[in-house]
Short mmCIF file of C-alpha atoms in Angstrom, two decimals:
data_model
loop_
_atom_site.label_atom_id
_atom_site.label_comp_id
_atom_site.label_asym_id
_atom_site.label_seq_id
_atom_site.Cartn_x
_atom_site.Cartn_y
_atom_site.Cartn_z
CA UNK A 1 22.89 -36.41 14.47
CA UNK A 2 25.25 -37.70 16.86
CA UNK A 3 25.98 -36.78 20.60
CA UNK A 4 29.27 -35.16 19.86
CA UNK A 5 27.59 -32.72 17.03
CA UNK A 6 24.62 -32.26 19.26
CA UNK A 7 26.53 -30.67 21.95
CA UNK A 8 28.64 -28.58 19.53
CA UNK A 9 25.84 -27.28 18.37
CA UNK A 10 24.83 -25.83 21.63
CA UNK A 11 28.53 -23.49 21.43
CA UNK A 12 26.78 -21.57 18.56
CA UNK A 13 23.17 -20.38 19.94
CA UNK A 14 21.45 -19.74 16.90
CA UNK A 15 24.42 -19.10 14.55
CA UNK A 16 24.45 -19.31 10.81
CA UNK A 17 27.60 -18.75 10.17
CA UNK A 18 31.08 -19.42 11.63
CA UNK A 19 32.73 -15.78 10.45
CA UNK A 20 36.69 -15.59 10.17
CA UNK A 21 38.78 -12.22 10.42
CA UNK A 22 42.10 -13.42 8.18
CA UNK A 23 44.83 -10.15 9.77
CA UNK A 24 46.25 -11.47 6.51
CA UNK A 25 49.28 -8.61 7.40
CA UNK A 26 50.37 -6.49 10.26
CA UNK A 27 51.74 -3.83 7.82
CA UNK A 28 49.84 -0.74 7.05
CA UNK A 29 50.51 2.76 5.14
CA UNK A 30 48.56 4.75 7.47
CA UNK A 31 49.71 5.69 11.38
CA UNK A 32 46.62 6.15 12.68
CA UNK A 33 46.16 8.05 15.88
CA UNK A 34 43.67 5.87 17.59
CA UNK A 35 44.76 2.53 16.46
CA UNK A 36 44.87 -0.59 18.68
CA UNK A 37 47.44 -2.68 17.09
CA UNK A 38 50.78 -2.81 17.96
CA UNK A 39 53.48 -1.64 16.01
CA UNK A 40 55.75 -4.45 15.27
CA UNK A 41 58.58 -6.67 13.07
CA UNK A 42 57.27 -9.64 12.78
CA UNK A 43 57.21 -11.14 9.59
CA UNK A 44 53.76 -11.96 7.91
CA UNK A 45 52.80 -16.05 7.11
CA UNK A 46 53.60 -16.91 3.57
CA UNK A 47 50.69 -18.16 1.28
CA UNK A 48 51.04 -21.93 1.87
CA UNK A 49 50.27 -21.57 6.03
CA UNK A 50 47.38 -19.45 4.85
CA UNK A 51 46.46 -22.65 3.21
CA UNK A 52 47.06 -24.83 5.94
CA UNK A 53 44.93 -22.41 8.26
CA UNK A 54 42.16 -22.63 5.60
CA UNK A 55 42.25 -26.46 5.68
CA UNK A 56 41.58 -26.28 9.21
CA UNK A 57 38.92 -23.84 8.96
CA UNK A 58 36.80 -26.00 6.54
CA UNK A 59 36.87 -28.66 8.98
CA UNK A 60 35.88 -26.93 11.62
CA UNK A 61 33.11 -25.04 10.06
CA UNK A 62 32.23 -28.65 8.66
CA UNK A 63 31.90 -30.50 12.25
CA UNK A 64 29.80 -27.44 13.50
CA UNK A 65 27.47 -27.31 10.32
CA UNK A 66 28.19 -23.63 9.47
CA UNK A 67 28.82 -21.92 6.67
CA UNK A 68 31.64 -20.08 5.99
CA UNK A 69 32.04 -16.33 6.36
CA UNK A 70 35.27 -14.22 5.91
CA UNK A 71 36.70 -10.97 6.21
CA UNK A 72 40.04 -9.70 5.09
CA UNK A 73 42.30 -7.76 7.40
CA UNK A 74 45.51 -6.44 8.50
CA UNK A 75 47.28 -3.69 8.83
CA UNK A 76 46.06 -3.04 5.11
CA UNK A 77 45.65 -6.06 3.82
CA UNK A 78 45.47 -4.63 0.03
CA UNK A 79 49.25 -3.72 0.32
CA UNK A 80 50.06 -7.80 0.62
CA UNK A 81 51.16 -9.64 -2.14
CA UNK A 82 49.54 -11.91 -0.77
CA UNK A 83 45.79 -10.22 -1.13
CA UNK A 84 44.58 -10.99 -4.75
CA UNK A 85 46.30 -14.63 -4.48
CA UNK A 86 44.23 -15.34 -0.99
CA UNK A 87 40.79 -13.81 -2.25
CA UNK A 88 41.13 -16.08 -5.59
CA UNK A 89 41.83 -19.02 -3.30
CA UNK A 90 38.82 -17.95 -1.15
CA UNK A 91 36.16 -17.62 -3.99
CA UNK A 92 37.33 -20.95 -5.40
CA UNK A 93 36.93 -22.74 -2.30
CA UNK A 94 33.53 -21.28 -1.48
CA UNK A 95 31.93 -20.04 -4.55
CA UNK A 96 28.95 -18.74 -2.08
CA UNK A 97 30.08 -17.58 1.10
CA UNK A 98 30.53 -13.94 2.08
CA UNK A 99 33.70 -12.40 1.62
CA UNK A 100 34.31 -8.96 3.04
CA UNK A 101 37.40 -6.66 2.53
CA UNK A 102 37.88 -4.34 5.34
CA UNK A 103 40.31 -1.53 4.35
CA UNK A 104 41.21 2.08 5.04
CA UNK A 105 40.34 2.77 1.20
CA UNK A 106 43.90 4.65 0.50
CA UNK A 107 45.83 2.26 -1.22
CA UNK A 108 43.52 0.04 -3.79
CA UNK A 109 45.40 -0.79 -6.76
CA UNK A 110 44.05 -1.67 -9.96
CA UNK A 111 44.81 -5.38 -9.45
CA UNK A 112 43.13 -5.34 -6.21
CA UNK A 113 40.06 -3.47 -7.52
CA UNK A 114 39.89 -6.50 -10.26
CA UNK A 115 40.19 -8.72 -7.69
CA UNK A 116 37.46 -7.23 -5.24
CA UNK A 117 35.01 -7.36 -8.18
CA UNK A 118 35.83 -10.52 -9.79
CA UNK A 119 35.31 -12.66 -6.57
CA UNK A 120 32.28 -10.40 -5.46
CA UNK A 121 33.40 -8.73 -2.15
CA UNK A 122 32.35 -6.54 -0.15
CA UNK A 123 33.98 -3.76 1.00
CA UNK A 124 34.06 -2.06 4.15
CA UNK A 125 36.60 1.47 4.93
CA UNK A 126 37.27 3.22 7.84
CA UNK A 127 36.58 6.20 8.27
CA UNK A 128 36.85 8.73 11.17
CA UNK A 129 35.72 11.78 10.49
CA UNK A 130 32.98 13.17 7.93
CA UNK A 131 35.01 15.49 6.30
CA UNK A 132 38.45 15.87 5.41
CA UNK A 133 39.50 17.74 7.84
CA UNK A 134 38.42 15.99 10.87
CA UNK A 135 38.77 12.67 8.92
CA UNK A 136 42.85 13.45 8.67
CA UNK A 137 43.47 14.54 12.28
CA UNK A 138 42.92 10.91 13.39
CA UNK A 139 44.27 8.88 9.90
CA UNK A 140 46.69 11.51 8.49
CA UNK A 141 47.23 13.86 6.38
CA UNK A 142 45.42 13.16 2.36
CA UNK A 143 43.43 9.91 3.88
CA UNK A 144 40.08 11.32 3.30
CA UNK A 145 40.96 12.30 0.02
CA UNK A 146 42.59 9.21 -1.13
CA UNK A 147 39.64 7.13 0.43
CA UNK A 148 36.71 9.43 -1.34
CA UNK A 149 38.94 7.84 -5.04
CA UNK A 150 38.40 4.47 -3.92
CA UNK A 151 34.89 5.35 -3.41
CA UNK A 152 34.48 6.49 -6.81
CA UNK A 153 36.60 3.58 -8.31
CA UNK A 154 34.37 0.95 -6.62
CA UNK A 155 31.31 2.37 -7.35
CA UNK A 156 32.23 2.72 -10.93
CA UNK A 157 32.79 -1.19 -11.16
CA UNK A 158 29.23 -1.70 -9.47
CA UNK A 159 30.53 -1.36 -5.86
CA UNK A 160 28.90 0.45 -2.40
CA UNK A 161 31.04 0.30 0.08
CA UNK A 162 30.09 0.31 3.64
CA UNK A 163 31.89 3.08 6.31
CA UNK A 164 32.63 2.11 9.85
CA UNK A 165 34.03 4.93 12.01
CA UNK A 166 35.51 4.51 15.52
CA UNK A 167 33.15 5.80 18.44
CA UNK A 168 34.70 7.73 20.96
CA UNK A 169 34.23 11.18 22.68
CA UNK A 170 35.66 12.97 19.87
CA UNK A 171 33.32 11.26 17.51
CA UNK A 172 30.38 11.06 18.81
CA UNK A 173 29.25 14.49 18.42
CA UNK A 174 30.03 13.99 14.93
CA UNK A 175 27.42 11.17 14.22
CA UNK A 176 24.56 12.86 12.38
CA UNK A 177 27.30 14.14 9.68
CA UNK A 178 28.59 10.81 9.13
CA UNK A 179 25.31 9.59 7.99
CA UNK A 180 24.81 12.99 6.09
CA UNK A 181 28.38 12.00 4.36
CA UNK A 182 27.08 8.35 4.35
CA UNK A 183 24.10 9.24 2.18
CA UNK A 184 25.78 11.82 0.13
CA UNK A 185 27.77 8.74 -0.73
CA UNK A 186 24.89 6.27 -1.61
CA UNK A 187 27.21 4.11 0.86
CA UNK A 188 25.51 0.65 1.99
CA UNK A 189 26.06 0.85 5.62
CA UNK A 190 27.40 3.55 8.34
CA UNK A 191 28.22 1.65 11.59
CA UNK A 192 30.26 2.09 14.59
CA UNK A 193 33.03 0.60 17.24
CA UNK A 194 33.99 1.26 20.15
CA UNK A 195 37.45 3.08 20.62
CA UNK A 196 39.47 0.80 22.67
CA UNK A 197 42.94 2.12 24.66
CA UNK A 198 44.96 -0.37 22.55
CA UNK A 199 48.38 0.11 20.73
CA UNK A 200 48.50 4.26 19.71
CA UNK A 201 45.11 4.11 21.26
CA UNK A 202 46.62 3.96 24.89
CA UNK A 203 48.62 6.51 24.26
CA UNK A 204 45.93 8.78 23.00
CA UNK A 205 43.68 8.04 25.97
CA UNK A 206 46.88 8.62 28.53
CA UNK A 207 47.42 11.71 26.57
CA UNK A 208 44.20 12.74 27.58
CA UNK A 209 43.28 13.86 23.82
CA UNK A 210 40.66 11.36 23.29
CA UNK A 211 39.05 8.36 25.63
CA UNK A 212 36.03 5.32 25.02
CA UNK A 213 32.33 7.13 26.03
CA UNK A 214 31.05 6.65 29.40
CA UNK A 215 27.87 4.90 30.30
CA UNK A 216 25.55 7.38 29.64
CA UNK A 217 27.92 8.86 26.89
CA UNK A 218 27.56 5.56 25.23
CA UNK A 219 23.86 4.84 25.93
CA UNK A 220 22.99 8.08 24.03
CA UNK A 221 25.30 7.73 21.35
CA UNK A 222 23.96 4.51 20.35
CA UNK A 223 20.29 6.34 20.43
CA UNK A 224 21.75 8.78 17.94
CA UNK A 225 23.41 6.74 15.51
CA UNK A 226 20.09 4.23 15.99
CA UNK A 227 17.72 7.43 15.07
CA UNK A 228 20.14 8.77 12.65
CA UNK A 229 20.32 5.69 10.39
CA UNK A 230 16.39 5.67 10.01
CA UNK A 231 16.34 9.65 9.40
CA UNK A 232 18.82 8.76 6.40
CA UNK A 233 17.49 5.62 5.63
CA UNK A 234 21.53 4.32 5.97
CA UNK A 235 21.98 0.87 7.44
CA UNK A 236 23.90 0.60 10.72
CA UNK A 237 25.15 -2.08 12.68
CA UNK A 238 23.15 -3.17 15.53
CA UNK A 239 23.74 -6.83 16.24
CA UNK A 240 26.73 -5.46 19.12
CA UNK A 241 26.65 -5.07 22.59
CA UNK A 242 24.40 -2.84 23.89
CA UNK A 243 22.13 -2.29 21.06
CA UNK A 244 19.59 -4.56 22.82
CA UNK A 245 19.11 -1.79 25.69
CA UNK A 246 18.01 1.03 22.92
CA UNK A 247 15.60 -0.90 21.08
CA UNK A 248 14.48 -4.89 21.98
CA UNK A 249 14.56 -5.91 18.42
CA UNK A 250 18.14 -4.99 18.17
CA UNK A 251 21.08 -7.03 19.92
CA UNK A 252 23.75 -9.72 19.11
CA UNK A 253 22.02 -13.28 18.06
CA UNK A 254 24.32 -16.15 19.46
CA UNK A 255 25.91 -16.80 22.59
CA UNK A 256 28.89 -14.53 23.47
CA UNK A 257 32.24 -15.95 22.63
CA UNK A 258 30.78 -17.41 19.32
CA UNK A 259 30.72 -14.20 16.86
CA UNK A 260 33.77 -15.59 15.10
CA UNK A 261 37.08 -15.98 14.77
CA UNK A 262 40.10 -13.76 14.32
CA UNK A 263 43.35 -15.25 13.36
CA UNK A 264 46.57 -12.46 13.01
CA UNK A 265 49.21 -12.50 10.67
CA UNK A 266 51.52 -14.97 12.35
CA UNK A 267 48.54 -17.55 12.82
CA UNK A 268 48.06 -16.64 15.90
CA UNK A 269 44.26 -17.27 17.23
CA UNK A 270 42.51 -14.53 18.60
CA UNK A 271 38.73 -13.93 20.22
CA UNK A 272 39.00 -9.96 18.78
CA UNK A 273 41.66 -8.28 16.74
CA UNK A 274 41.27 -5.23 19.25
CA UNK A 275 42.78 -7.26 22.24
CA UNK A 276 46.20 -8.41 22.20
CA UNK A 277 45.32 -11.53 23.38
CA UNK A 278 46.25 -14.89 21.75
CA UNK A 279 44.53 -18.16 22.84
CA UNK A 280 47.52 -19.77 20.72
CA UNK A 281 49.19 -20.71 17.31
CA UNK A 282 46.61 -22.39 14.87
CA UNK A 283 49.59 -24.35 12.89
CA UNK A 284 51.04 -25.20 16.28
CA UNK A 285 47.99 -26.57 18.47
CA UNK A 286 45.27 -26.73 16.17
CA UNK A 287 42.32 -24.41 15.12
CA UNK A 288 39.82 -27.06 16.29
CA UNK A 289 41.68 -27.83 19.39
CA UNK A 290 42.08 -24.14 20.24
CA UNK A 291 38.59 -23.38 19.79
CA UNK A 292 36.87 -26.06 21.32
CA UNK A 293 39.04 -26.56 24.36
CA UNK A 294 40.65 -23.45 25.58
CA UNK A 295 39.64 -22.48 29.33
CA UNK A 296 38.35 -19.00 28.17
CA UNK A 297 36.65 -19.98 25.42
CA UNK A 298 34.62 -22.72 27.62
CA UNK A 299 34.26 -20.33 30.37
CA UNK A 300 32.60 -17.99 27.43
CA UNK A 301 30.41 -20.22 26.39
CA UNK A 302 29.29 -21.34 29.80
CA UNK A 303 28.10 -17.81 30.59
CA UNK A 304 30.88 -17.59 33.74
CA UNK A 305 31.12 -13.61 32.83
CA UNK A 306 30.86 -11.02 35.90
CA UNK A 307 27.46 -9.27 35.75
CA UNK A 308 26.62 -10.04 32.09
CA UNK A 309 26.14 -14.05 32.42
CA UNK A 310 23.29 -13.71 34.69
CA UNK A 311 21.80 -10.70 33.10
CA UNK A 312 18.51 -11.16 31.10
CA UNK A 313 19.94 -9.64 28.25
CA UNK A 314 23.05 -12.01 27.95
CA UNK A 315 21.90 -13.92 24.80
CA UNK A 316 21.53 -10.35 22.60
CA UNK A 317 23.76 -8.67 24.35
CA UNK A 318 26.87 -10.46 25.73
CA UNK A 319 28.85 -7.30 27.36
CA UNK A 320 31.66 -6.10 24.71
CA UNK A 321 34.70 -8.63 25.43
CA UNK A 322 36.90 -6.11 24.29
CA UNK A 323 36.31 -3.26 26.53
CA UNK A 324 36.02 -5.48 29.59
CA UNK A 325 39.56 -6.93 28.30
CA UNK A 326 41.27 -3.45 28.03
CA UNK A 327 39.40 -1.92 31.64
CA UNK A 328 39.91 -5.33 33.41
CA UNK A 329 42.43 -7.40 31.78
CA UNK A 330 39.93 -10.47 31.71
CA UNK A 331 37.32 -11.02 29.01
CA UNK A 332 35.49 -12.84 31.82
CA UNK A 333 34.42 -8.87 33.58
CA UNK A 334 31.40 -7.14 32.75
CA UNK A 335 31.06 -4.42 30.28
CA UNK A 336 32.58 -1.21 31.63
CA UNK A 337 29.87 0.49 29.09
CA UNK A 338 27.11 -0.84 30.00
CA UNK A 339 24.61 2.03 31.46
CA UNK A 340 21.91 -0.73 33.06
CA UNK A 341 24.94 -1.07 36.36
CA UNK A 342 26.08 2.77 36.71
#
């Protein structure tokens, strides 16, 4: 091993994967009330600077010794055209990897459903409330009802989906019936993210009709969902921020800054899709380039984060980037959440 890929190596901690979010389109059916993306014109990539973006991605992945892991996103990525072309080309270039669809369930075609199944992907929807009714407030009107087909499409083609809802002080007191819902469903995972004043989101929060948890809001909100998801025996996420603070085999594995990769719909490269922050243009400057060199990516890596790169927790905890980013304006500030500095 040489002294170049010997020092890479350090950038990914103890990394298995290097895990790609493809925003494959900024278009989406729903107008959700909480969402952090921007409403915009812009025109989507066509299928061939997808392909390009790929290329680049194999190398890098390559030179670090990962494997490939990827996600599909938008908007709603199953309303592309381009969405059953891209997973094909996916699944042929890595017959192995793990490919995840994440989706607000309400528009899954027949094509797409073939498409899901035949290139073995997971699925992951949104969802925000555990019933229809308080599922629709926040993703409109005949979402849950739409999503709850797609449940019983995939699952009749072999499929359990996993749910993720949005955490926030209108959900929280609504986690024990999302797992109730969760196992009603036979659903492989519930899990949970934090709401973040982005896009509609800011306007929610300034409306003063919903707003992210507070320390201690947040600290026993992850000890419910954590106790709730061994009552009903449903998975949850726990490798975040934070998680390390309930329970000290929980936590992020890996050094912040290296959970993955997000790259939007006009090949833009990102460090979360719930920041609007772009480090730069993959086609333009190059993934590798981009990733390796940009100041806050180095200064992630190096630990040079307010509070959380000196605290003992750093390596399975990191702070959440993206609330520090929408509090602070600086991915390089500690964790507003975190309940350990109140």
């Amino acid at each position: 091993m040489n002294w170049l890929l010997k020092n890479l190596l350090k950038f990914t901690g103890t990394q298995k994967f290097l895990s790609v979010q493809l925003d494959i389109t900024n278009a989406c059916n729903l107008k959700c009330i909480h969402c952090y993306r921007p409403d915009t014109t812009e025109r989507d990539l066509p299928f061939s600077d997808w392909l390009k973006i790929l290329d680049q991605y194999a190398a890098l992945a390559d030179k670090l010794a990962l494997k490939p892991c990827i996600a599909l996103c938008g908007g709603e990525a199953t309303i592309s055209p381009l969405f059953s072309p891209l997973l094909r080309e996916l699944r042929h270039r890595w017959p192995e990897a793990p490919l995840t669809l994440i989706t607000n369930g309400t528009a899954l075609s027949p094509d797409a459903v073939s498409a899901i199944k035949s290139c073995g992907v997971a699925v992951q929807i949104s969802m925000d409330g555990p019933d229809e009714g308080r599922n629709d407030i926040i993703r409109g009107q005949g979402a849950f009802s739409k999503m709850m087909a797609s449940v019983s499409i995939l699952k009749s083609v072999g499929i359990d989906p996993a749910f993720q809802a949005v955490l926030s002080l209108r959900t929280s007191s609504w986690i024990p019936e999302f797992f109730k819902t969760a196992a009603r469903l036979q659903a492989d995972s519930m899990s949970f993210t934090r709401f973040v004043p982005q896009g509609r989101g800011a306007r929610l929060a300034a409306e003063q009709a919903d707003r992210p948890l507070t320390k201690l809001e947040l600290r026993d909100a992850y000890v419910k969902i954590v106790e709730c998801s061994r009552a009903a025996g449903i998975p949850t996420s726990t490798n975040l921020p934070l998680f390390v603070l309930v329970d000290s085999s929980l936590g992020a594995h890996g050094k912040a800054g290296f959970q993955g990769l997000v790259v939007d719909h006009r090949g833009n490269l990102k460090l979360t899709s719930r920041a609007d922050f772009r480090l730069g243009s993959v086609l333009g400057e190059g993934l590798e380039n981009l990733f390796l060199n940009h100041p806050v990516m180095n200064d992630l890596r190096a630990g040079h984060i307010e509070g959380c790169g000196t605290c003992g927790f750093y390596d399975r905890c990191g702070g959440d980037r993206n609330a520090a980013f929408v509090e602070y304006g600086s991915f390089l500030k500690r964790d507003p959440g975190c309940w350990l500095r109140t």
